[in-house]
Amino acid sequence: MISEGGLFLRGMLIGCAFCILVILLGHIKLSHEPSDPHEHHHIQAPNKEEVLKLMGMEKMELSQSMRVYCIILVRPKDLSLWSAVRTTWSKHCDKADFYSSEHVKAFDSIALNTNDMWVMIRKAIQMAYEKHKDEYNWFFINQPSTFAIIENLKYLLLKKDPSEPFYIGHTVKEGDLDYVDIAGGVVLSLESVNRFIDVMNKPDKCPETGGILWKISEDKHLAMCLKHKGVLAENAEDSEGKNIFNTKSVGTLIKDAMASDPQKVVEGCCSDIAITFSGLSPNNMQVMMYGVYRLRVYGHSFNDALVFLPPVNSDND
């Protein structure tokens, strides 16, 4: 039998452990800023009529002033996707660099020497900022399984000021935190990157490691750090309210739309100015490239109100 003294000691130990757990949980909760009732934002792309109202010179200045730097996070296991991204959509970035967890001989990349995705993001943003802050005003972070249409991204950002703290993508809400799901791509204005670099040097607000009791995903980490600097996640939509950063493939979105309303397969599936589709294979990437950039219908022209020219000296499609 256990003595009364032993039972008392055991109760004390359990009580202490419980108190420590409560303190730790309280610390995690307090690490977030108080919930803002207006924190969930929606940002809409301009409609065609808005763009048509712009003067010719203004259109040209806007299109030329937008400089998108693409950060593509890769690992050696992603080699086939890496190759597909390299020969497809990434050529439409004003500049694209692959940031790899380690050095890989097969492709040029910037080695980060870590397998932790959160640490990779921190290092990649810091290196990109230090090297390119005077050349590019928008930073686009993406994974190799996500296809991106950079011209549509520029259209979304057309009248947005990169000196303002924009943090954009497909938002997800968890508790009092809104974050951009990295599967659909993450867009940061230059000012947001400025603020992230500042908070990154404050371990109490933006730790390099995961949570105390459990690991926090990299996209939540990013949102928590930015929130401390007043940068809130904004869900990007077209003028009809449809998401334009997609965390699923076109095929999956079509199946979902058919299950929801078989009479509106395409209309219920995707926006006409979608920016990303995720979960693609290398072959899917090539098919998307064909459909988006190469297939033409002769005798039919969309007469777009704005033209985004490819980077100078690029082999852009």
Tab-separated table of C-alpha atoms in Angstrom, residues 177-299:
chain	number	residue	atom	x	y	z
A	177	LEU	CA	-4.975	33.881	-36.184
A	178	ASP	CA	-5.487	34.426	-39.919
A	179	TYR	CA	-2.602	33.092	-41.986
A	180	VAL	CA	-1.798	32.648	-45.668
A	181	ASP	CA	-1.609	28.980	-46.675
A	182	ILE	CA	1.795	28.520	-48.286
A	183	ALA	CA	0.395	25.818	-50.590
A	184	GLY	CA	-1.263	28.591	-52.613
A	185	GLY	CA	1.758	30.898	-52.539
A	186	VAL	CA	2.543	33.902	-50.334
A	187	VAL	CA	2.913	37.497	-51.552
A	188	LEU	CA	4.763	40.092	-49.496
A	189	SER	CA	5.160	43.766	-50.334
A	190	LEU	CA	8.561	45.340	-49.797
A	191	GLU	CA	7.250	47.055	-46.654
A	192	SER	CA	6.036	43.721	-45.254
A	193	VAL	CA	9.494	42.276	-45.826
A	194	ASN	CA	11.012	45.319	-44.108
A	195	ARG	CA	8.850	44.659	-41.055
A	196	PHE	CA	9.519	40.929	-41.093
A	197	ILE	CA	13.280	41.496	-41.120
A	198	ASP	CA	12.866	43.781	-38.103
A	199	VAL	CA	10.734	41.380	-36.046
A	200	MET	CA	12.861	38.397	-37.049
A	201	ASN	CA	15.616	39.804	-34.854
A	202	LYS	CA	13.316	39.690	-31.795
A	203	PRO	CA	13.223	36.053	-30.590
A	204	ASP	CA	10.447	36.739	-28.073
A	205	LYS	CA	8.111	37.797	-30.894
A	206	CYS	CA	9.427	35.743	-33.807
A	207	PRO	CA	11.265	32.597	-32.605
A	208	GLU	CA	13.366	30.574	-35.003
A	209	THR	CA	12.258	27.271	-33.488
A	210	GLY	CA	8.804	25.695	-33.208
A	211	GLY	CA	6.305	25.890	-30.360
A	212	ILE	CA	7.058	24.914	-26.776
A	213	LEU	CA	4.713	21.931	-26.667
A	214	TRP	CA	4.112	21.216	-30.341
A	215	LYS	CA	5.492	22.228	-33.727
A	216	ILE	CA	3.815	25.138	-35.488
A	217	SER	CA	3.629	25.096	-39.283
A	218	GLU	CA	5.796	27.541	-41.196
A	219	ASP	CA	2.879	29.525	-42.623
A	220	LYS	CA	1.412	30.066	-39.135
A	221	HIS	CA	4.841	31.092	-37.868
A	222	LEU	CA	5.092	33.692	-40.622
A	223	ALA	CA	1.640	35.072	-39.831
A	224	MET	CA	2.398	35.308	-36.100
A	225	CYS	CA	5.643	37.199	-36.724
A	226	LEU	CA	4.035	39.607	-39.195
A	227	LYS	CA	1.058	40.193	-36.892
A	228	HIS	CA	3.394	41.568	-34.246
A	229	LYS	CA	4.330	44.275	-36.767
A	230	GLY	CA	0.741	45.062	-37.723
A	231	VAL	CA	0.814	43.095	-40.984
A	232	LEU	CA	-2.372	41.026	-41.337
A	233	ALA	CA	-3.195	38.275	-43.830
A	234	GLU	CA	-5.438	39.331	-46.719
A	235	ASN	CA	-7.438	36.864	-48.804
A	236	ALA	CA	-7.113	37.623	-52.522
A	237	GLU	CA	-10.247	37.460	-54.662
A	238	ASP	CA	-11.418	38.549	-58.098
A	239	SER	CA	-14.092	41.205	-58.576
A	240	GLU	CA	-16.762	38.487	-58.177
A	241	GLY	CA	-15.395	37.291	-54.841
A	242	LYS	CA	-13.778	34.063	-56.125
A	243	ASN	CA	-10.452	32.962	-54.637
A	244	ILE	CA	-7.516	33.450	-56.989
A	245	PHE	CA	-4.821	31.696	-54.946
A	246	ASN	CA	-5.817	28.026	-55.028
A	247	THR	CA	-4.490	25.360	-52.662
A	248	LYS	CA	-5.797	22.584	-54.940
A	249	SER	CA	-5.219	21.519	-58.551
A	250	VAL	CA	-7.550	22.454	-61.405
A	251	GLY	CA	-8.750	18.829	-61.619
A	252	THR	CA	-9.665	18.708	-57.939
A	253	LEU	CA	-11.418	22.064	-58.104
A	254	ILE	CA	-13.470	20.906	-61.094
A	255	LYS	CA	-14.481	17.692	-59.288
A	256	ASP	CA	-15.512	19.736	-56.257
A	257	ALA	CA	-17.534	22.072	-58.464
A	258	MET	CA	-19.263	19.156	-60.219
A	259	ALA	CA	-20.218	17.641	-56.887
A	260	SER	CA	-21.569	20.982	-55.691
A	261	ASP	CA	-23.383	22.122	-58.852
A	262	PRO	CA	-23.035	20.019	-62.047
A	263	GLN	CA	-24.609	22.825	-64.096
A	264	LYS	CA	-21.800	25.245	-63.243
A	265	VAL	CA	-18.596	23.266	-63.583
A	266	VAL	CA	-16.204	25.974	-64.749
A	267	GLU	CA	-18.139	28.931	-63.308
A	268	GLY	CA	-18.250	27.231	-59.924
A	269	CYS	CA	-14.657	26.052	-60.106
A	270	CYS	CA	-12.189	28.793	-60.771
A	271	SER	CA	-11.670	32.486	-61.330
A	272	ASP	CA	-10.795	33.756	-64.808
A	273	ILE	CA	-7.804	35.532	-63.279
A	274	ALA	CA	-6.598	32.720	-61.015
A	275	ILE	CA	-2.988	33.122	-59.903
A	276	THR	CA	-2.023	29.717	-58.480
A	277	PHE	CA	-3.014	26.052	-58.550
A	278	SER	CA	-1.373	23.643	-56.120
A	279	GLY	CA	-0.690	19.910	-55.885
A	280	LEU	CA	0.564	19.519	-59.464
A	281	SER	CA	2.871	16.853	-60.885
A	282	PRO	CA	5.683	17.752	-63.340
A	283	ASN	CA	3.487	16.612	-66.249
A	284	ASN	CA	0.609	18.728	-64.934
A	285	MET	CA	2.979	21.709	-64.967
A	286	GLN	CA	3.672	21.215	-68.680
A	287	VAL	CA	-0.039	20.833	-69.442
A	288	MET	CA	-0.793	24.041	-67.521
A	289	MET	CA	1.952	25.829	-69.431
A	290	TYR	CA	0.420	24.736	-72.709
A	291	GLY	CA	-3.083	25.807	-71.739
A	292	VAL	CA	-2.098	29.139	-70.170
A	293	TYR	CA	0.675	30.396	-72.455
A	294	ARG	CA	0.786	28.465	-75.722
A	295	LEU	CA	-2.721	27.550	-76.857
A	296	ARG	CA	-4.171	30.262	-79.090
A	297	VAL	CA	-7.530	30.721	-80.788
A	298	TYR	CA	-7.002	32.475	-84.113
A	299	GLY	CA	-9.468	35.221	-84.977
